[in-house]
Short mmCIF file of C-alpha atoms in Angstrom, two decimals:
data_model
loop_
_atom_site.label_atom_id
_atom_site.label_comp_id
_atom_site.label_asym_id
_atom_site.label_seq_id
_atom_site.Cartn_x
_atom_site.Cartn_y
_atom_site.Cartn_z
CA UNK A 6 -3.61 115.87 -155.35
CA UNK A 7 -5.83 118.52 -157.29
CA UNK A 8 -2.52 119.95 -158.56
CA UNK A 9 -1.05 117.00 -159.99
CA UNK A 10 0.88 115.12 -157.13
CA UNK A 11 0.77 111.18 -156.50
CA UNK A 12 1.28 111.22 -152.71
CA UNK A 13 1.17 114.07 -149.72
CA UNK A 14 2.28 113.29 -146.41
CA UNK A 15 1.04 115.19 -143.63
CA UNK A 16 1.82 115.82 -140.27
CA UNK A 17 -1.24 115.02 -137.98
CA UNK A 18 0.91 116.16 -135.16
CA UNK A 19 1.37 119.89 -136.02
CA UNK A 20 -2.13 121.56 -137.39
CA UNK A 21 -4.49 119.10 -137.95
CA UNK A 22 -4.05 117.81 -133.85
CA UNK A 23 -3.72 121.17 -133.21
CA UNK A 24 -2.90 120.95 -129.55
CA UNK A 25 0.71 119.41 -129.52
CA UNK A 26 -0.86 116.75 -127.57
CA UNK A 27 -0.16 113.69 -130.69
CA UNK A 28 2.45 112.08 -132.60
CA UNK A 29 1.13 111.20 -135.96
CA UNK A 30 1.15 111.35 -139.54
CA UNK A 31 -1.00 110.96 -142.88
CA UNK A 32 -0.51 110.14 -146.51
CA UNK A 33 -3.23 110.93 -149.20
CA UNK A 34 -2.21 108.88 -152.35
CA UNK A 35 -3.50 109.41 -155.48
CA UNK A 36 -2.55 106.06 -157.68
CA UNK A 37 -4.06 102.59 -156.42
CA UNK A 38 -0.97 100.72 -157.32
CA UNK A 39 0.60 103.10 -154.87
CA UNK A 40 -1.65 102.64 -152.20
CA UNK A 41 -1.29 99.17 -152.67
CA UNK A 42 2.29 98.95 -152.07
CA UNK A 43 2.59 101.29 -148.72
CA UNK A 44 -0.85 99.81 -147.35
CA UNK A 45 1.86 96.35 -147.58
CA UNK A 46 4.38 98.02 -145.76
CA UNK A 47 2.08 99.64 -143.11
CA UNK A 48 0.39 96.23 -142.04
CA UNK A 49 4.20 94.04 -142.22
CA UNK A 50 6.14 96.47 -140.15
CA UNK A 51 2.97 97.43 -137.75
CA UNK A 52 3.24 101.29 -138.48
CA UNK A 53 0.05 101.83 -136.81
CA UNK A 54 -0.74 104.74 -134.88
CA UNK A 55 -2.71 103.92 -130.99
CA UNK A 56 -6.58 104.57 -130.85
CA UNK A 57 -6.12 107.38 -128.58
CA UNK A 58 -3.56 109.75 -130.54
CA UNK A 59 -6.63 108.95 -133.52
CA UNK A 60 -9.12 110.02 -131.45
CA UNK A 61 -6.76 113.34 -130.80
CA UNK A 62 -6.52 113.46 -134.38
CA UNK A 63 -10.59 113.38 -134.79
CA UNK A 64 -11.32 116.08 -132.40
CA UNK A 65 -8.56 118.36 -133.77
CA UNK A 66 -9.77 117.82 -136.89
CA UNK A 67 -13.46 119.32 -135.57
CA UNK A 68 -11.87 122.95 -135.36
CA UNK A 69 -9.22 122.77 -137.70
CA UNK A 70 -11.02 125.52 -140.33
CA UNK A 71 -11.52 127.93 -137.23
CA UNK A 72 -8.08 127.32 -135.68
CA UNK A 73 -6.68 128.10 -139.08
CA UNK A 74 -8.64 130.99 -140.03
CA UNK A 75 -7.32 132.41 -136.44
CA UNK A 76 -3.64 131.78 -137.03
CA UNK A 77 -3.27 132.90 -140.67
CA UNK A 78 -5.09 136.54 -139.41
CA UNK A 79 -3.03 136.56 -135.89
CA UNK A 80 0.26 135.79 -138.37
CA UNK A 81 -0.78 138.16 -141.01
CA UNK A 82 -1.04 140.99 -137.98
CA UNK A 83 1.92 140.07 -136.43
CA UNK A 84 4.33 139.83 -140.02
CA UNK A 85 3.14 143.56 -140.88
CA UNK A 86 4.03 144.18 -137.21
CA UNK A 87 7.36 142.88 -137.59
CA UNK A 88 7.96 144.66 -140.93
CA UNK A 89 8.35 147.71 -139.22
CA UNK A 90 10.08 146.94 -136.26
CA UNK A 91 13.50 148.55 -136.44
CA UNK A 92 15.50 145.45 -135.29
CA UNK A 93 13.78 143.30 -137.43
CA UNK A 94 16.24 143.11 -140.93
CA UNK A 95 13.79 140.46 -143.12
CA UNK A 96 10.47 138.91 -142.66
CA UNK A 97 9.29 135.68 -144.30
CA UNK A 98 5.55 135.12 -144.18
CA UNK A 99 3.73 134.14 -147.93
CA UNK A 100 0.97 136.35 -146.56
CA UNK A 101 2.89 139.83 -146.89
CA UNK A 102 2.83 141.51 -150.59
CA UNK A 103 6.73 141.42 -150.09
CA UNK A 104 7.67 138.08 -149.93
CA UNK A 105 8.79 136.64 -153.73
CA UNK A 106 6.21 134.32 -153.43
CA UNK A 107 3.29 136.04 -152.77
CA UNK A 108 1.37 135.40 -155.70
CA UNK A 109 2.27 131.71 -156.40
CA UNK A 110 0.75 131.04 -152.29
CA UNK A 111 -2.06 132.65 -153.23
CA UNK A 112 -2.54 130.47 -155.94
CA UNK A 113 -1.37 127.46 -154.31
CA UNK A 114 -3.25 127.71 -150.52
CA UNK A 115 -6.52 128.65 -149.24
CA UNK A 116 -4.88 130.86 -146.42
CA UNK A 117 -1.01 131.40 -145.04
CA UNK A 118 -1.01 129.50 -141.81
CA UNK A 119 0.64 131.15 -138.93
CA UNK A 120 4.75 130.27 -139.58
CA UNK A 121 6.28 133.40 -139.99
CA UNK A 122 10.49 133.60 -139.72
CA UNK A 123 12.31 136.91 -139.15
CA UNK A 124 15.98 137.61 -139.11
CA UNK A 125 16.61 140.21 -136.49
CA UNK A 126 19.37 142.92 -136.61
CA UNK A 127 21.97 141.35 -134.58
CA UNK A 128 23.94 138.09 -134.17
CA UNK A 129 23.76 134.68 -132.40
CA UNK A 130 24.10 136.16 -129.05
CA UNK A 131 21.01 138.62 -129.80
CA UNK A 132 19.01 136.07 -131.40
CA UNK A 133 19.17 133.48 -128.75
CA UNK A 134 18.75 136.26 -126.21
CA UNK A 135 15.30 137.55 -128.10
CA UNK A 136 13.89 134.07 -127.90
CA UNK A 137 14.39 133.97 -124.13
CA UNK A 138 13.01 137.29 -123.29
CA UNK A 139 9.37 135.82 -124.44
CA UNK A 140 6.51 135.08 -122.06
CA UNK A 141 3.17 134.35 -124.35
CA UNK A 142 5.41 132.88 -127.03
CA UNK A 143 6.79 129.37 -125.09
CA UNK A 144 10.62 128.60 -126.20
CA UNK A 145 9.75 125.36 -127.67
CA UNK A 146 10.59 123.44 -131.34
CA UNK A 147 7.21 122.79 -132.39
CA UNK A 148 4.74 123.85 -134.73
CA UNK A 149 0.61 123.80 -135.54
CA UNK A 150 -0.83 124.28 -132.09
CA UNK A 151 -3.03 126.88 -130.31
CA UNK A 152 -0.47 127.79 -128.23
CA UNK A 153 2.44 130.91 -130.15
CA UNK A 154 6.26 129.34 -129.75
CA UNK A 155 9.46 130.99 -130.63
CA UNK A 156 12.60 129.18 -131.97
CA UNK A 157 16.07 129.92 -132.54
CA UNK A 158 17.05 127.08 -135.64
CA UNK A 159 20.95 127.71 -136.00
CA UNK A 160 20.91 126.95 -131.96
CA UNK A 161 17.85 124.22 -131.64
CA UNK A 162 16.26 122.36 -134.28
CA UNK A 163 19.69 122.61 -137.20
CA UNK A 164 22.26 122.98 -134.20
CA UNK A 165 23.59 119.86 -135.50
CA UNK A 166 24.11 121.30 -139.16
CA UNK A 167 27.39 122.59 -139.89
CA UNK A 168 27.12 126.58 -140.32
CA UNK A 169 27.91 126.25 -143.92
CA UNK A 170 25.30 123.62 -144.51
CA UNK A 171 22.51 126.23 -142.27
CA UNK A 172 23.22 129.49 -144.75
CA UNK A 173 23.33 127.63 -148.01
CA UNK A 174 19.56 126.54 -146.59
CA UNK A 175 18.95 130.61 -145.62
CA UNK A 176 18.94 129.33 -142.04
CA UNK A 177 21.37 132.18 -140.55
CA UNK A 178 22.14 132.62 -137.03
CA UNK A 179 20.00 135.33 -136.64
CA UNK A 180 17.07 133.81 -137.85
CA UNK A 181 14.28 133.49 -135.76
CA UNK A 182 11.19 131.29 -136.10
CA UNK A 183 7.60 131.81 -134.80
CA UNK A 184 4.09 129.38 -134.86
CA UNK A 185 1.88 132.17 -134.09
CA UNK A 186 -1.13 130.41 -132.25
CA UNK A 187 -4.96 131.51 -131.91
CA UNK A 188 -4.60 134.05 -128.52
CA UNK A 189 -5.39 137.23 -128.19
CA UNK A 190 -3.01 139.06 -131.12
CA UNK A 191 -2.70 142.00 -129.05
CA UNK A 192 -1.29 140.45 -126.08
CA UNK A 193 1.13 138.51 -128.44
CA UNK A 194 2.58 141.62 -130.04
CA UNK A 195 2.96 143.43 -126.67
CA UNK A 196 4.86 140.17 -125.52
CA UNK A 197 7.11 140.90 -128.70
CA UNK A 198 7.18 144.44 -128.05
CA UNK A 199 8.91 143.58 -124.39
CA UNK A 200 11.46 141.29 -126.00
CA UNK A 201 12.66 144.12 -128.41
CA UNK A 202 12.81 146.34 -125.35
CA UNK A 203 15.27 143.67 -123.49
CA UNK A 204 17.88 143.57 -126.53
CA UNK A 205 18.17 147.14 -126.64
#
């Protein structure tokens, strides 16, 4: 809103909840005449979320600055880790000095979160192998909780996208997708580690 837009819609489900225990959603609006016209909407079609996934909402949103100041320095640990693994080809996390937008998330967010995607040096087979191989980070296609999961897009969450829709998006089959959560970093990077070891 600060930067100029009329509405934001927000995921209560993923980072906010915190504990992939909700479904749920927000949206902050800016304009009255907006608000207006989806607080219509929201009472004639009933889209109203149960008291207990609010109170979820309410106490996730009691640690939400500490949760996120632990992912975004777990992430940030585990993207320069990945940098220099040799079967890792490209890392995308805002947080590295590498990534083309560096500056403009800096500008844009109080922190990096703890998304990070990697394409790893190999194909399908490797990729969906890597995610398996995992024991901290749960095979799961979820995001925003305390808990670290992997996920393999081109073979879970776009498997339904045509290939040639998935690389026009930069979703190649050897991408691979991580929501680094709040544990111990050390033990997450040694559960990486072992993966690496299993493709070799």
């Amino acid at each position: 809103i600060t930067m100029g837009a009329d509405i934001i819609v927000h995921s209560t489900t993923k980072y906010i909840g915190g504990h992939c225990d909700l479904i749920g959603g927000a949206i902050i609006i800016s304009k009255k005449e907006i608000y207006e016209q989806l607080a219509f909407y929201q009472n004639t079609v009933g889209a109203i979320p149960g008291p207990m996934d609010c109170w979820l909402v309410l106490r996730g949103i009691k640690t939400l600055a500490i949760r996120m100041e632990q992912h975004t320095a777990n992430a940030i640990t585990i993207a320069n880790y990945l940098e220099n693994q040799k079967r890792v080809k490209k890392v995308y996390y805002p947080g590295l000095l590498s990534h083309p937008q560096h500056q403009l998330a800096r500008k844009q967010m109080k922190g990096f979160g703890g998304m990070i995607s990697f394409e790893i040096d190999g194909d399908i087979e490797i990729a969906k192998k890597f995610v398996t191989l995992t024991r901290y980070f749960s095979l799961a296609e979820s995001l925003g909780g305390v808990e670290s999961l992997i996920e393999h897009p081109a073979s879970m969450t776009h498997a339904s996208i045509q290939e040639e829709e998935r690389l026009k998006s930069g979703l190649t089959d050897n991408l691979i997708r991580i929501s680094v959560g709040i544990e111990n970093v050390q033990d997450l990077m040694q559960d990486l580690d072992q993966a690496f070891k299993g493709i070799r």
